[in-house]
Coordinates of C-alpha atoms and ligand atoms in Angstrom, one line a residue:
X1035 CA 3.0 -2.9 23.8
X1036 CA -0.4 -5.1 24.6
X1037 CA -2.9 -5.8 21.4
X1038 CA -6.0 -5.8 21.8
X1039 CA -7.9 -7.5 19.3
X1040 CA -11.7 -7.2 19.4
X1041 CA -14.6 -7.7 17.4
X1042 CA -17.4 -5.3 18.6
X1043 CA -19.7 -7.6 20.6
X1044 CA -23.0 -8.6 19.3
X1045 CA -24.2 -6.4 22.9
X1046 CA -22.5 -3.6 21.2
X1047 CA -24.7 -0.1 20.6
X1048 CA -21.8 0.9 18.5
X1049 CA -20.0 -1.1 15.9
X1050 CA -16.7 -0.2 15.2
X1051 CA -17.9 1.0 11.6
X1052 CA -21.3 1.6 11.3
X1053 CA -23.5 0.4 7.9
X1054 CA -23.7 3.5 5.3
X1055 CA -21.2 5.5 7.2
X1056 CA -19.3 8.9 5.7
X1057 CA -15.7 7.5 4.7
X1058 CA -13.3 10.2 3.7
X1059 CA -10.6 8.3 1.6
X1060 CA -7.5 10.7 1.2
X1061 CA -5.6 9.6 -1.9
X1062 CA -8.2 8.4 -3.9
X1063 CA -6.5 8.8 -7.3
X1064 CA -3.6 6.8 -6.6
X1065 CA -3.3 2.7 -6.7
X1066 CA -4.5 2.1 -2.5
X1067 CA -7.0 4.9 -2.3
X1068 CA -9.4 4.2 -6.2
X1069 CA -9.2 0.2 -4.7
X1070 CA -10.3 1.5 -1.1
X1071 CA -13.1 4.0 -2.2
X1072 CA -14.8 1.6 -5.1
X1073 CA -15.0 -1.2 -2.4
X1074 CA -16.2 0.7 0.2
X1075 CA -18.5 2.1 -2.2
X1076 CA -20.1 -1.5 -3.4
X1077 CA -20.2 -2.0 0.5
X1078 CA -22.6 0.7 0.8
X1079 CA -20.9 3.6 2.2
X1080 CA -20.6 7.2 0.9
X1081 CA -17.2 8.1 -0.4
X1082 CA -15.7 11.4 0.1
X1083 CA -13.2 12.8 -1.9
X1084 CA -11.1 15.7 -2.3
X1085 CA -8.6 15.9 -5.8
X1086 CA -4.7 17.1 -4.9
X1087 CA -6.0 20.0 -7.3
X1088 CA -8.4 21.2 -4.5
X1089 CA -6.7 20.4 -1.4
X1090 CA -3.6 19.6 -0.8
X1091 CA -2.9 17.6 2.4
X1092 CA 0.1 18.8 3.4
X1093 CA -1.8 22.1 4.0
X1094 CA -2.7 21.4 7.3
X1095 CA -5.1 24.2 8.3
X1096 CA -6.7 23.7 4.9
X1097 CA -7.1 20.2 5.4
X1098 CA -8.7 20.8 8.8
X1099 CA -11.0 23.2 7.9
X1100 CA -12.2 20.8 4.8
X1101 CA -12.4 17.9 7.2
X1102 CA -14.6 20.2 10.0
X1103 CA -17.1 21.2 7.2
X1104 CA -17.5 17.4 6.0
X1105 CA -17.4 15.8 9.3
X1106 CA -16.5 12.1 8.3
X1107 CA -17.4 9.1 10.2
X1108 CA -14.2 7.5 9.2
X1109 CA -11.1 8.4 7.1
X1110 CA -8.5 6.4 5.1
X1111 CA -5.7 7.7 5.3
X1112 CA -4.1 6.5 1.8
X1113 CA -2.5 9.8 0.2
X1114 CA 1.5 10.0 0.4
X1115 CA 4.7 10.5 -1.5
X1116 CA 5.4 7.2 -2.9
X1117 CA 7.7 6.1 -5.1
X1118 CA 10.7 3.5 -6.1
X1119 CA 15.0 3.6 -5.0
X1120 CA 15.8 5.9 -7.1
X1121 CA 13.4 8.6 -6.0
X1122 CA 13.9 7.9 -2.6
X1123 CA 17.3 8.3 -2.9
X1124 CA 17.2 11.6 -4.8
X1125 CA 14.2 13.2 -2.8
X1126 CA 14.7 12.2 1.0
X1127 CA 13.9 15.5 2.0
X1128 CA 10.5 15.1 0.1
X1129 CA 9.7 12.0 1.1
X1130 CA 10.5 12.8 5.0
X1131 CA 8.7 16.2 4.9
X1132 CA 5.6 15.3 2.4
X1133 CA 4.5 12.2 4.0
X1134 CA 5.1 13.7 7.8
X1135 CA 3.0 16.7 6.6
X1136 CA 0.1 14.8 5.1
X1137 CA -0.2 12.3 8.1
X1138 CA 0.2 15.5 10.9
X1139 CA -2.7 17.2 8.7
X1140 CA -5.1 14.2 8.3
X1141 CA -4.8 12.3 11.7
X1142 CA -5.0 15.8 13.6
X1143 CA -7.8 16.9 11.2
X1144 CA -9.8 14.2 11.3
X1145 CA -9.2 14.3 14.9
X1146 CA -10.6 17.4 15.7
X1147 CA -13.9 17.0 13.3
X1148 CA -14.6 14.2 15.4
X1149 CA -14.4 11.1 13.5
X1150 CA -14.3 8.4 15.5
X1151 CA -12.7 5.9 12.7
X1152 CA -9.6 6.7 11.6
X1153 CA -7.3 3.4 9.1
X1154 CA -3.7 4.8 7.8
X1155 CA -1.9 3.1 5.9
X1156 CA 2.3 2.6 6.1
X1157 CA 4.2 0.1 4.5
X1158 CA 6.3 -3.1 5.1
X1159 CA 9.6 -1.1 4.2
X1160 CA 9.0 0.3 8.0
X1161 CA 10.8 -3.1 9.8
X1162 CA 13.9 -3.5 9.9
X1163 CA 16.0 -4.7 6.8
X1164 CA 17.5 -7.9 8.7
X1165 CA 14.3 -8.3 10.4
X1166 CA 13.6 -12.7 10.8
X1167 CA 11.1 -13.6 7.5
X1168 CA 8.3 -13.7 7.8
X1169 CA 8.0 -10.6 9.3
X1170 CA 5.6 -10.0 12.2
X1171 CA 4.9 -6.6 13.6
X1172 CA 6.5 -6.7 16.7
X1173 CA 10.4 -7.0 14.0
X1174 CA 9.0 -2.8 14.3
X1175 CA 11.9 -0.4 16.0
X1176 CA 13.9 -4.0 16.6
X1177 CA 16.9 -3.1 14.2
X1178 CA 18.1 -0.7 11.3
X1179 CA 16.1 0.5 8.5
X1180 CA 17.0 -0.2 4.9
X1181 CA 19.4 3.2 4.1
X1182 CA 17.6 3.4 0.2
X1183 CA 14.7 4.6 1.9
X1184 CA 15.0 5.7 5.6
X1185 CA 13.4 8.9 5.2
X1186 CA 10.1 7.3 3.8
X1187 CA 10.2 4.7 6.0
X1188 CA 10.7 6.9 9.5
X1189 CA 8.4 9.3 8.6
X1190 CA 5.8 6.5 8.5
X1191 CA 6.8 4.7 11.1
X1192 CA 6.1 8.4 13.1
X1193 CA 2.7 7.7 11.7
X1194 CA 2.0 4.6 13.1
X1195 CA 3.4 6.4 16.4
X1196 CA 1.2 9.4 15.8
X1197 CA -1.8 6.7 15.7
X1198 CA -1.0 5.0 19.1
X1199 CA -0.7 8.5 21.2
X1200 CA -4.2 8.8 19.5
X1201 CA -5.3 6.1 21.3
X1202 CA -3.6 6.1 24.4
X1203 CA -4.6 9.9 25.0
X1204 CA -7.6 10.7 23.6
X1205 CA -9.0 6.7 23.1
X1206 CA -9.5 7.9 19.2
X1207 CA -10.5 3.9 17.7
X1208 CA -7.6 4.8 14.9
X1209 CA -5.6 1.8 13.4
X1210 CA -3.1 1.1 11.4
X1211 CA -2.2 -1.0 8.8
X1212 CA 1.1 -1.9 6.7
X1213 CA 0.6 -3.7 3.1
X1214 CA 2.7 -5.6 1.4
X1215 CA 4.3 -4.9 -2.6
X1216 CA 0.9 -4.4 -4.2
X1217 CA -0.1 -4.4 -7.7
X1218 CA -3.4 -3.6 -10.0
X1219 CA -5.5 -1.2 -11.9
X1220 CA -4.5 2.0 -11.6
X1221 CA -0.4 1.4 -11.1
X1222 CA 2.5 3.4 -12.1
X1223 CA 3.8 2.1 -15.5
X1224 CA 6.5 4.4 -16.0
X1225 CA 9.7 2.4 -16.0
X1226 CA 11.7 5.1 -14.3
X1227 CA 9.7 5.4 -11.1
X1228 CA 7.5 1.7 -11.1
X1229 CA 7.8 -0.9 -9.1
X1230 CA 8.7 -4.4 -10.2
X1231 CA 5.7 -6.0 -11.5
X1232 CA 4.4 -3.1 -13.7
X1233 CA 7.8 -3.0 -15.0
X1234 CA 7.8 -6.5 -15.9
X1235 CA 4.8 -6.2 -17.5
X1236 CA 5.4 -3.3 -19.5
X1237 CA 9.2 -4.5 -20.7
X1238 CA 7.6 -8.2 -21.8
X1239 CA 4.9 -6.6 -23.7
X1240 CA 7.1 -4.1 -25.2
X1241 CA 9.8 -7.0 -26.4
X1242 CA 6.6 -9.0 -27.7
X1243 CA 5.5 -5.8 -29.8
X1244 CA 9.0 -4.6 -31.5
X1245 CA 10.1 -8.8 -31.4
X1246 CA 13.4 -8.5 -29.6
X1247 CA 14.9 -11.9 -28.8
X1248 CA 15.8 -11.5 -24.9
X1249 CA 14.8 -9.2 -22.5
X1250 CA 17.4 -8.6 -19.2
X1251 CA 16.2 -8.6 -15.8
X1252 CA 18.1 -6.5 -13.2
X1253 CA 20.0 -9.2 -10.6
X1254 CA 20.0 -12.7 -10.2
X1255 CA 16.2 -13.2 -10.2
X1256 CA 16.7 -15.4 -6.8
X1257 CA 15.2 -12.7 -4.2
X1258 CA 11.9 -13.8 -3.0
X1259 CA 8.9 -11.0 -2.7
X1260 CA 5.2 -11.1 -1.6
X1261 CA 2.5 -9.6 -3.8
X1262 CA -1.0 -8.9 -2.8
X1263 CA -3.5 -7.9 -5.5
X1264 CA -4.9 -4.2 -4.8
X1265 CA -8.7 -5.8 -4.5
X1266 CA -7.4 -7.9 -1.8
X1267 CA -5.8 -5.0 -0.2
X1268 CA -8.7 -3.0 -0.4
X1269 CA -11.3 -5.9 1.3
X1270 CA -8.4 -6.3 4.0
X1271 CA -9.2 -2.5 4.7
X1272 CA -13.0 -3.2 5.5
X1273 CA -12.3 -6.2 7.4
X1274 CA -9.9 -4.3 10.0
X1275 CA -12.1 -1.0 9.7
X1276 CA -15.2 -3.4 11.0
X1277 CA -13.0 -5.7 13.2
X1278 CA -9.6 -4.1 14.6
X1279 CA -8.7 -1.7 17.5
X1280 CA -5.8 -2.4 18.6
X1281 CA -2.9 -0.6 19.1
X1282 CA -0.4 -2.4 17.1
X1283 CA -0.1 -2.1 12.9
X1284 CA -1.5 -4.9 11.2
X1285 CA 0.4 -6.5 8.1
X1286 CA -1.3 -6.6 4.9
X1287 CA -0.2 -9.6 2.9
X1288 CA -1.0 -13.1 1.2
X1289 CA 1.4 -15.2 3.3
X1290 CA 3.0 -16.2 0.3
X1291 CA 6.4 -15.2 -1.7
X1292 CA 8.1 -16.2 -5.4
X1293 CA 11.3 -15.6 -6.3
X1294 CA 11.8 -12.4 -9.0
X1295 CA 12.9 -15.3 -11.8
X1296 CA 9.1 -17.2 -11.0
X1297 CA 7.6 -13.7 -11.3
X1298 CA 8.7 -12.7 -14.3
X1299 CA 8.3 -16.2 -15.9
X1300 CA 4.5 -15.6 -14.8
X1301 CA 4.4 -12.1 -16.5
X1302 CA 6.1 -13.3 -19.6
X1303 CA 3.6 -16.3 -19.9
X1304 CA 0.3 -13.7 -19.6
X1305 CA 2.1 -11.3 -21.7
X1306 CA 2.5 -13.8 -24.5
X1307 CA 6.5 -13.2 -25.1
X1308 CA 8.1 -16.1 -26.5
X1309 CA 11.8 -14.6 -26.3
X1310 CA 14.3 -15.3 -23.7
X1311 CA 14.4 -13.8 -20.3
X1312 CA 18.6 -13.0 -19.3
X1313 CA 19.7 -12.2 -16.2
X1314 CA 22.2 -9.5 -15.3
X1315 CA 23.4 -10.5 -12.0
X1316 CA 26.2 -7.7 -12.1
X1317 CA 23.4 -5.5 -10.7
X1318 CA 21.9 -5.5 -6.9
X1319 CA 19.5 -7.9 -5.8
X1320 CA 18.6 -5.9 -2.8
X1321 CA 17.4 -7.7 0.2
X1322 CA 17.1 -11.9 -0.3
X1323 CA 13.4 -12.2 1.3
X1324 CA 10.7 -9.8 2.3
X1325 CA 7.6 -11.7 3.4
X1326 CA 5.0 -10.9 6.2
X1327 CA 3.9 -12.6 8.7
X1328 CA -0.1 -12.1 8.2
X1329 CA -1.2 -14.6 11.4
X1330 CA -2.9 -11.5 13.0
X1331 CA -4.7 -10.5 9.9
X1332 CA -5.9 -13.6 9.1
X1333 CA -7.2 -14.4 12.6
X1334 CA -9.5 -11.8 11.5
X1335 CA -10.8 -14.0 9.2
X1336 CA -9.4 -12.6 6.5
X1337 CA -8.1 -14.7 3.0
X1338 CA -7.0 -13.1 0.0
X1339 CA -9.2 -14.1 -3.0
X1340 CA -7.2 -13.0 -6.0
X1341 CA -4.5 -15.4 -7.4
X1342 CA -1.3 -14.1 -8.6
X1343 CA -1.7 -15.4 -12.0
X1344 CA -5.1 -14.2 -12.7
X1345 CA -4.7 -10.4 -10.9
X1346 CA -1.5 -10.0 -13.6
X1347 CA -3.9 -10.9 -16.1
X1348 CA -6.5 -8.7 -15.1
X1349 CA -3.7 -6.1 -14.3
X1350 CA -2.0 -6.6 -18.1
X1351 CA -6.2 -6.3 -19.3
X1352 CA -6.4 -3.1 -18.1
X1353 CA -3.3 -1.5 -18.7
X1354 CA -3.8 -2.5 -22.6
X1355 CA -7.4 -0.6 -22.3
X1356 CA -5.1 2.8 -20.8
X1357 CA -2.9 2.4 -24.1
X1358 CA -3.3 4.3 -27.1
X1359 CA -4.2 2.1 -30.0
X1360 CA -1.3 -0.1 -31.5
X1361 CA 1.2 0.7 -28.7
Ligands
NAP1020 N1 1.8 0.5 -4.0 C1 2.3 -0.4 -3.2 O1 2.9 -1.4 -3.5 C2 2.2 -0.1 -1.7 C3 2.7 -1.1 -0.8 C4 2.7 -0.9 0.5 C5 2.1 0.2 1.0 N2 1.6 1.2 0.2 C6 1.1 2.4 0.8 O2 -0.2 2.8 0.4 C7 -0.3 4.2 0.4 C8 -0.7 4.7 -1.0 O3 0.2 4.2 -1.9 P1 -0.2 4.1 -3.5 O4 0.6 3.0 -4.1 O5 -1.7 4.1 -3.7 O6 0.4 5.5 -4.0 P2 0.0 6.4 -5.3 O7 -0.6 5.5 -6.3 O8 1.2 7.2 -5.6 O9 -1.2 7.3 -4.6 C9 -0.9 8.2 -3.7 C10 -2.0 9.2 -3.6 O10 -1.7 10.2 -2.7 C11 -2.0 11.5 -3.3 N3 -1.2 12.6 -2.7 C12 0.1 12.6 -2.6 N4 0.5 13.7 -2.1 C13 -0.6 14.5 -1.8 C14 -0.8 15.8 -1.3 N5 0.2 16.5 -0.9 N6 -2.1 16.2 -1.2 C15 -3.1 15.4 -1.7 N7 -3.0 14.2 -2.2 C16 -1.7 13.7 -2.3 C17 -1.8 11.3 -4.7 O11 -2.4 12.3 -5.4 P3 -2.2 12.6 -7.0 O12 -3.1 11.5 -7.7 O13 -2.7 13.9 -7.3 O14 -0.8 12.4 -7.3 C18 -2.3 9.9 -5.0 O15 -3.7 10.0 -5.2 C19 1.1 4.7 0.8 O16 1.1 5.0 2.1 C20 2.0 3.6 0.5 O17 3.1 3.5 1.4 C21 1.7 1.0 -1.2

């Protein structure tokens, strides 16, 4: 596979995303899709949105004839089934189905109402789980999946396909990108289905409100993991929607990893929790590193902005404001 990396040329009659354009941000509601639509809003463009309520994407004729009657210049393709191990261990059929469904109704959709500017977004859980750290995007379809989530992970990684035939027959300028473990306003703080960092933050502020003594971490707290505030993620969408058309995903990340034990230290210090943090290290670390390579991205010109400290701060901020008073 050959990438092509291009800025459009100052000659250019078209840039590859014009000032003021029509963006169709599918998944608005969720943590990618509100980050997406209020930056590309401040940039100036005109969001279009469509609740679950109202359309449902895995409806494909439905989706088409919605996207026909709007006629976007671009779409972000942000709306799928996500969700943590457990789910995607009890729902592969779900996960497979939804997320091939959603992408087969946008991409073709948006396809045939002509827009010319397509971004969908996978995830870094697509490369392989031995894949060499940090991981660049040609690890992709170089070894075996992790099994916890294989049925996620292929059915985006037939997305990312689905993009390239795009290209290569019809010479649609569609893209695709693939973030790293994100985190922000708007995340999932339920502690059965969240992800690591919400969790942390919820379980330290809980143990500073009722004064328990210790709280205990799952694992060893030695794995190392990449975090990307959702701000970041979101300006890292503009700069590839202005910037990239190549044929080849493009990782989404800061360049930079923690271990779990630094992570949580970091949460517990924002949180204000004076107890003590145990470890139980009879439970699975899951994979030792995750980190990705972001040299592509960045020879973009793009840098993340956000520190890690200050976007759990700003994260822990505004989950307080979403509680109700004295929890
Ligand atoms: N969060 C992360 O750490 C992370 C990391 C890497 C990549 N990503 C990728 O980013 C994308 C978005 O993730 P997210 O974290 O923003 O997930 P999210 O918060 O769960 O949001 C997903 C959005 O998709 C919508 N959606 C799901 N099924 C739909 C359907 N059938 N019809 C219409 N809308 C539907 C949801 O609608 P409702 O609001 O109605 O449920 C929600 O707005 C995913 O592709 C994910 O793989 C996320």
């Amino acid at each position: 596979m050959t990438t092509e990396l291009h800025a459009p040329s100052r000659e250019s009659a078209r840039p590859l995303l014009r000032p003021g354009s029509r963006i169709f941000v599918a998944g608005h509601r969720g943590l990618v899709g509100s980050a997406v639509a209020r930056r590309l809003a401040d940039d100036g463009h005109e969001v279009l949105t469509r609740g679950r309520d109202l359309l449902d994407l895995r409806d494909a004729a439905r989706t088409g004839t919605y996207l026909k009657e709007v006629r976007p210049d671009a779409v972000v393709l942000a709306a799928a089934k996500v969700g943590g191990i457990m789910a995607n261990s009890t729902y592969p059929v779900q996960f497979l189905e939804d997320n091939l469904r959603i992408q087969l109704s946008v991409i073709a959709g948006a396809h045939a109402a002509g827009t010319e500017r397509l971004l969908f977004l996978g995830s870094s859980c697509i490369y392989p789980r031995l894949a060499p750290q940090p991981i660049r995007e040609d690890a992709l379809l170089t070894g075996e999946l992790e099994p916890t989530n294989e049925a996620y992970a292929l059915a985006k990684i037939a997305g990312i396909v689905q993009i390239q035939s795009y290209r290569r027959q019809y010479g649609a300028s569609y893209i695709s990108a693939m973030p790293t473990n994100l985190y922000g306003p708007g995340d999932n703080f339920d502690l059965e289905t969240s992800h690591v960092l919400p969790a942390l933050i919820r379980r330290f502020h809980e143990a500073r409100r009722d004064g328990a003594p210790e709280v205990t971490l799952w694992g060893s707290g030695s794995p190392r993991r990449e975090f990307l505030h959702v701000d970041d993620l979101a300006a890292a969408c503009v700069t590839l929607l202005e910037a990239y058309d190549g044929d080849e995903p493009v990782n989404i990340g800061c360049g930079d990893d923690l271990t779990i034990r630094e992570l949580a230290e970091t949460v517990r210090e924002v949180t204000g929790y004076q107890g003590q943090i145990g470890w139980d290290a009879s439970k699975p670390d899951g994979t030792p590193r995750k980190l990705l390579d972001v040299t592509r991205l960045s020879s973009l010109g793009f840098t993340p902005k956000i520190p890690l400290r200050d976007g759990i701060a700003r994260t822990y901020a505004w989950w307080l404001g979403q509680l109700p008073a004295g929890q």
